[in-house]
């Protein structure tokens, strides 16, 4: 399963850098001129525009690149707010991985090698250097601000408009907000002590019932090893009547640990 472990990690902690072309404005957002926008205006409007849902279905195509791997795949993600994230990753129409995430655990079926793995959130926290939990994953996947949301301050030295800074423990965060729709264009996270540096970028937002969700996500891990994950949603559905979330562990599958 080692070749898929970083893909699993990136699928769970998605985000990155974008200029935000072809953005759509939310119906609930009232346009204001660039001169009228204050830092607090930006933060308030971003918070009021958080993507909310009861359940969410995502389908799309992904690419993963590292020094050793260059993979293309398709994915399906089903989410039930505050309780479950279910994900299937396929290659050439054959399911390779099935992932089930609850608020207290992460389970992975490796279909190709007939293996099963169970992990808690310390697995992600150790690999990313960020205090990831279930709610943080939901926000990352839907383009909401995840960390230090209530303590962000405008960066007075930045030449980039609407850049906000915050800190949690030993990790520094920077968010770039878009003045047209008030969503996050880019998140930066850096933990020097742990040699961790990550960028998350969102663009091409889709409107669903007055909410905006990113259709394109680019995740770039700069340190300790450079890896990049690109996700392009081809179908997004919010609050469907029924979701099929099957996750059965065959008795023949070998149990392994994610390290």
Short mmCIF file of C-alpha atoms in Angstrom, two decimals:
data_model
loop_
_atom_site.label_atom_id
_atom_site.label_comp_id
_atom_site.label_asym_id
_atom_site.label_seq_id
_atom_site.Cartn_x
_atom_site.Cartn_y
_atom_site.Cartn_z
CA UNK A 1 0.00 0.00 0.00
CA UNK A 2 3.01 2.33 0.33
CA UNK A 3 2.66 3.78 -3.19
CA UNK A 4 -0.91 4.88 -2.32
CA UNK A 5 -0.31 6.21 1.19
CA UNK A 6 0.58 9.75 0.11
CA UNK A 7 -2.33 9.80 -2.33
CA UNK A 8 -4.58 8.85 0.59
CA UNK A 9 -3.05 11.61 2.67
CA UNK A 10 -3.48 14.20 -0.06
CA UNK A 11 -7.05 13.10 -0.81
CA UNK A 12 -7.85 13.63 2.86
CA UNK A 13 -6.19 17.01 3.22
CA UNK A 14 -6.93 18.61 -0.11
CA UNK A 15 -6.25 22.28 -1.21
CA UNK A 16 -3.88 25.01 -2.95
CA UNK A 17 -2.58 27.86 -5.22
CA UNK A 18 -4.70 29.50 -7.89
CA UNK A 19 -5.38 32.77 -9.59
CA UNK A 20 -9.08 31.96 -9.53
CA UNK A 21 -10.07 32.43 -13.16
CA UNK A 22 -13.66 31.78 -14.27
CA UNK A 23 -15.06 32.42 -10.81
CA UNK A 24 -18.79 32.66 -10.18
CA UNK A 25 -20.31 34.91 -7.53
CA UNK A 26 -22.73 33.61 -4.93
CA UNK A 27 -26.30 34.90 -5.15
CA UNK A 28 -26.15 35.75 -1.46
CA UNK A 29 -23.06 37.97 -1.87
CA UNK A 30 -23.77 41.64 -2.46
CA UNK A 31 -21.07 43.16 -4.75
CA UNK A 32 -19.08 46.00 -3.27
CA UNK A 33 -16.40 48.06 -4.92
CA UNK A 34 -12.71 47.33 -4.32
CA UNK A 35 -12.28 50.66 -2.52
CA UNK A 36 -15.06 49.85 -0.05
CA UNK A 37 -13.71 46.47 0.99
CA UNK A 38 -12.04 46.48 4.39
CA UNK A 39 -10.19 43.49 5.87
CA UNK A 40 -13.07 42.87 8.28
CA UNK A 41 -15.55 43.05 5.37
CA UNK A 42 -13.61 40.32 3.61
CA UNK A 43 -13.47 38.06 6.66
CA UNK A 44 -17.14 38.58 7.55
CA UNK A 45 -18.32 37.86 4.03
CA UNK A 46 -16.09 34.82 3.77
CA UNK A 47 -17.52 33.42 6.99
CA UNK A 48 -21.12 34.08 5.96
CA UNK A 49 -20.43 32.28 2.66
CA UNK A 50 -19.21 29.01 4.22
CA UNK A 51 -20.36 26.04 2.13
CA UNK A 52 -23.00 24.14 4.14
CA UNK A 53 -24.64 20.81 3.36
CA UNK A 54 -26.35 17.75 4.80
CA UNK A 55 -24.68 15.43 2.32
CA UNK A 56 -22.43 15.99 -0.66
CA UNK A 57 -21.41 13.90 -3.68
CA UNK A 58 -18.24 14.61 -5.69
CA UNK A 59 -16.95 12.86 -8.82
CA UNK A 60 -13.91 13.77 -10.84
CA UNK A 61 -10.45 13.14 -12.19
CA UNK A 62 -7.17 13.47 -10.32
CA UNK A 63 -3.45 13.56 -10.95
CA UNK A 64 -0.68 12.83 -8.47
CA UNK A 65 2.98 13.66 -9.05
CA UNK A 66 6.11 13.07 -7.01
CA UNK A 67 9.74 12.28 -7.79
CA UNK A 68 8.85 8.60 -8.04
CA UNK A 69 5.19 8.57 -9.11
CA UNK A 70 3.07 10.10 -11.86
CA UNK A 71 -0.46 8.74 -11.57
CA UNK A 72 -3.85 9.61 -13.04
CA UNK A 73 -7.06 8.31 -11.46
CA UNK A 74 -10.77 8.95 -11.05
CA UNK A 75 -12.52 9.40 -7.74
CA UNK A 76 -15.90 9.48 -6.07
CA UNK A 77 -16.42 11.15 -2.69
CA UNK A 78 -19.59 10.98 -0.60
CA UNK A 79 -19.86 13.09 2.54
CA UNK A 80 -22.41 13.18 5.34
CA UNK A 81 -21.80 16.35 7.34
CA UNK A 82 -20.14 15.85 10.72
CA UNK A 83 -20.28 12.05 10.51
CA UNK A 84 -18.76 10.33 7.45
CA UNK A 85 -16.55 10.77 4.39
CA UNK A 86 -16.51 7.85 1.93
CA UNK A 87 -14.10 7.79 -1.02
CA UNK A 88 -13.41 5.45 -3.93
CA UNK A 89 -10.29 5.82 -6.12
CA UNK A 90 -10.15 3.99 -9.46
CA UNK A 91 -7.61 3.45 -12.22
CA UNK A 92 -8.74 2.54 -15.75
CA UNK A 93 -12.20 1.75 -14.41
CA UNK A 94 -10.91 -0.61 -11.70
CA UNK A 95 -11.32 0.40 -8.05
CA UNK A 96 -7.92 0.56 -6.35
CA UNK A 97 -8.78 2.08 -2.98
CA UNK A 98 -11.86 2.56 -0.85
CA UNK A 99 -11.58 4.92 2.13
CA UNK A 100 -13.97 5.52 5.00
CA UNK A 101 -13.40 8.39 7.41
CA UNK A 102 -15.34 8.99 10.61
CA UNK A 103 -14.75 11.61 13.32
CA UNK A 104 -12.44 9.21 15.18
CA UNK A 105 -10.86 6.89 12.60
CA UNK A 106 -9.62 6.35 9.04
CA UNK A 107 -10.10 2.99 7.29
CA UNK A 108 -8.63 2.00 3.94
CA UNK A 109 -9.28 -0.98 1.67
CA UNK A 110 -6.51 -1.63 -0.86
CA UNK A 111 -8.47 -3.56 -3.50
CA UNK A 112 -5.47 -4.31 -5.68
CA UNK A 113 -3.36 -5.91 -2.96
CA UNK A 114 -6.24 -7.20 -0.79
CA UNK A 115 -5.15 -5.27 2.28
CA UNK A 116 -6.96 -3.32 5.00
CA UNK A 117 -5.55 -0.52 7.15
CA UNK A 118 -6.89 1.38 10.14
CA UNK A 119 -5.47 4.65 11.48
CA UNK A 120 -6.40 7.54 13.74
CA UNK A 121 -5.85 11.21 13.03
CA UNK A 122 -2.34 11.18 14.46
CA UNK A 123 -1.38 9.57 11.12
CA UNK A 124 -2.38 12.71 9.22
CA UNK A 125 -1.11 15.08 11.90
CA UNK A 126 2.29 13.40 11.84
CA UNK A 127 2.60 13.57 8.04
CA UNK A 128 1.26 17.10 7.57
CA UNK A 129 2.39 18.90 10.71
CA UNK A 130 -1.15 20.29 10.98
CA UNK A 131 -3.77 19.64 13.63
CA UNK A 132 -6.16 17.86 11.29
CA UNK A 133 -9.42 16.42 12.54
CA UNK A 134 -12.66 15.40 10.87
CA UNK A 135 -14.12 18.91 10.75
CA UNK A 136 -10.89 20.27 9.28
CA UNK A 137 -11.07 17.70 6.46
CA UNK A 138 -14.66 18.68 5.65
CA UNK A 139 -13.67 22.33 5.44
CA UNK A 140 -10.65 21.61 3.28
CA UNK A 141 -12.75 19.64 0.80
CA UNK A 142 -15.43 22.33 0.58
CA UNK A 143 -13.09 25.35 0.40
CA UNK A 144 -13.91 26.86 3.80
CA UNK A 145 -11.27 28.43 6.04
CA UNK A 146 -10.04 25.66 8.31
CA UNK A 147 -7.50 26.96 10.81
CA UNK A 148 -7.30 30.13 12.94
CA UNK A 149 -10.51 31.40 11.37
CA UNK A 150 -11.43 33.69 14.26
CA UNK A 151 -7.96 35.16 14.79
CA UNK A 152 -6.84 36.07 11.27
CA UNK A 153 -5.31 39.51 10.74
CA UNK A 154 -4.60 41.36 7.51
CA UNK A 155 -0.98 41.19 6.39
CA UNK A 156 0.20 44.84 6.37
CA UNK A 157 3.39 44.05 4.44
CA UNK A 158 1.88 42.00 1.65
CA UNK A 159 1.70 43.30 -1.91
CA UNK A 160 -1.01 40.70 -2.54
CA UNK A 161 -4.50 42.10 -1.82
CA UNK A 162 -6.62 40.47 0.88
CA UNK A 163 -3.92 38.29 2.43
CA UNK A 164 -4.53 37.27 6.04
CA UNK A 165 -2.18 35.70 8.59
CA UNK A 166 -2.64 33.47 11.61
CA UNK A 167 -0.79 31.01 13.83
CA UNK A 168 -1.77 27.80 15.60
CA UNK A 169 0.84 26.26 17.88
CA UNK A 170 4.03 26.26 15.74
CA UNK A 171 2.30 26.39 12.34
CA UNK A 172 1.92 29.69 10.47
CA UNK A 173 -1.02 30.12 8.08
CA UNK A 174 -1.74 32.59 5.29
CA UNK A 175 -5.02 32.88 3.37
CA UNK A 176 -5.62 34.81 0.14
CA UNK A 177 -9.29 35.76 -0.28
CA UNK A 178 -10.98 36.64 -3.57
CA UNK A 179 -12.60 40.09 -3.65
CA UNK A 180 -15.30 38.98 -6.11
CA UNK A 181 -16.78 36.05 -4.22
CA UNK A 182 -14.97 36.24 -0.83
CA UNK A 183 -13.84 32.61 -1.05
CA UNK A 184 -10.33 31.28 -0.37
CA UNK A 185 -8.07 31.31 -3.42
CA UNK A 186 -5.01 29.99 -1.61
CA UNK A 187 -3.96 28.67 1.78
CA UNK A 188 -0.36 28.42 2.92
CA UNK A 189 0.78 26.42 5.94
CA UNK A 190 4.35 26.26 7.21
CA UNK A 191 5.85 24.61 10.27
CA UNK A 192 9.59 25.31 10.27
CA UNK A 193 10.27 23.15 13.32
CA UNK A 194 8.80 20.10 11.56
CA UNK A 195 10.16 21.01 8.12
CA UNK A 196 6.61 21.17 6.73
CA UNK A 197 5.37 23.51 4.01
CA UNK A 198 2.12 23.10 2.11
CA UNK A 199 0.05 25.16 -0.34
CA UNK A 200 -3.64 24.65 -1.14
CA UNK A 201 -5.32 26.38 -4.07
CA UNK A 202 -8.96 26.57 -5.15
CA UNK A 203 -10.53 27.89 -8.38
CA UNK A 204 -13.53 27.65 -10.73
CA UNK A 205 -16.32 27.75 -8.17
CA UNK A 206 -19.71 26.11 -8.73
CA UNK A 207 -22.88 27.56 -7.25
CA UNK A 208 -25.30 25.20 -5.52
CA UNK A 209 -28.40 26.73 -3.88
CA UNK A 210 -26.58 29.99 -3.18
CA UNK A 211 -23.39 28.33 -1.91
CA UNK A 212 -20.05 28.23 -3.72
CA UNK A 213 -17.80 25.17 -3.80
CA UNK A 214 -14.47 24.85 -5.67
CA UNK A 215 -14.47 22.60 -8.73
CA UNK A 216 -10.67 22.64 -8.98
CA UNK A 217 -8.25 21.95 -6.11
CA UNK A 218 -4.46 21.86 -6.26
CA UNK A 219 -2.51 20.56 -3.28
CA UNK A 220 1.26 21.05 -3.23
CA UNK A 221 3.49 19.71 -0.48
CA UNK A 222 6.81 21.56 -0.71
CA UNK A 223 8.49 20.10 2.39
CA UNK A 224 9.68 17.62 3.49
CA UNK A 225 9.27 16.06 0.01
CA UNK A 226 7.64 17.75 -2.95
CA UNK A 227 4.38 16.16 -4.05
CA UNK A 228 1.41 17.52 -5.93
CA UNK A 229 -2.22 16.46 -6.15
CA UNK A 230 -4.67 17.95 -8.65
CA UNK A 231 -8.42 17.32 -8.35
CA UNK A 232 -10.99 18.40 -10.92
CA UNK A 233 -14.60 17.75 -9.96
CA UNK A 234 -16.72 16.85 -12.99
CA UNK A 235 -19.91 16.41 -10.98
CA UNK A 236 -21.04 17.94 -7.68
CA UNK A 237 -24.40 17.24 -6.04
CA UNK A 238 -25.62 18.63 -2.72
CA UNK A 239 -28.23 17.13 -0.38
CA UNK A 240 -29.30 14.10 -2.37
CA UNK A 241 -32.21 12.03 -1.06
CA UNK A 242 -30.13 8.84 -0.66
CA UNK A 243 -26.45 7.91 -0.61
CA UNK A 244 -24.96 4.44 -1.02
CA UNK A 245 -22.02 4.05 1.37
CA UNK A 246 -20.83 0.46 1.36
CA UNK A 247 -17.65 -0.38 3.27
CA UNK A 248 -17.27 -4.09 3.97
CA UNK A 249 -13.92 -5.59 5.00
CA UNK A 250 -13.39 -9.03 3.41
CA UNK A 251 -12.07 -11.63 5.84
CA UNK A 252 -9.31 -12.57 3.39
CA UNK A 253 -7.75 -9.08 3.45
CA UNK A 254 -4.46 -8.75 5.34
CA UNK A 255 -4.43 -6.17 8.14
CA UNK A 256 -1.58 -3.67 7.92
CA UNK A 257 -0.68 -0.39 9.60
CA UNK A 258 -0.35 3.04 8.02
CA UNK A 259 2.93 4.52 9.25
#
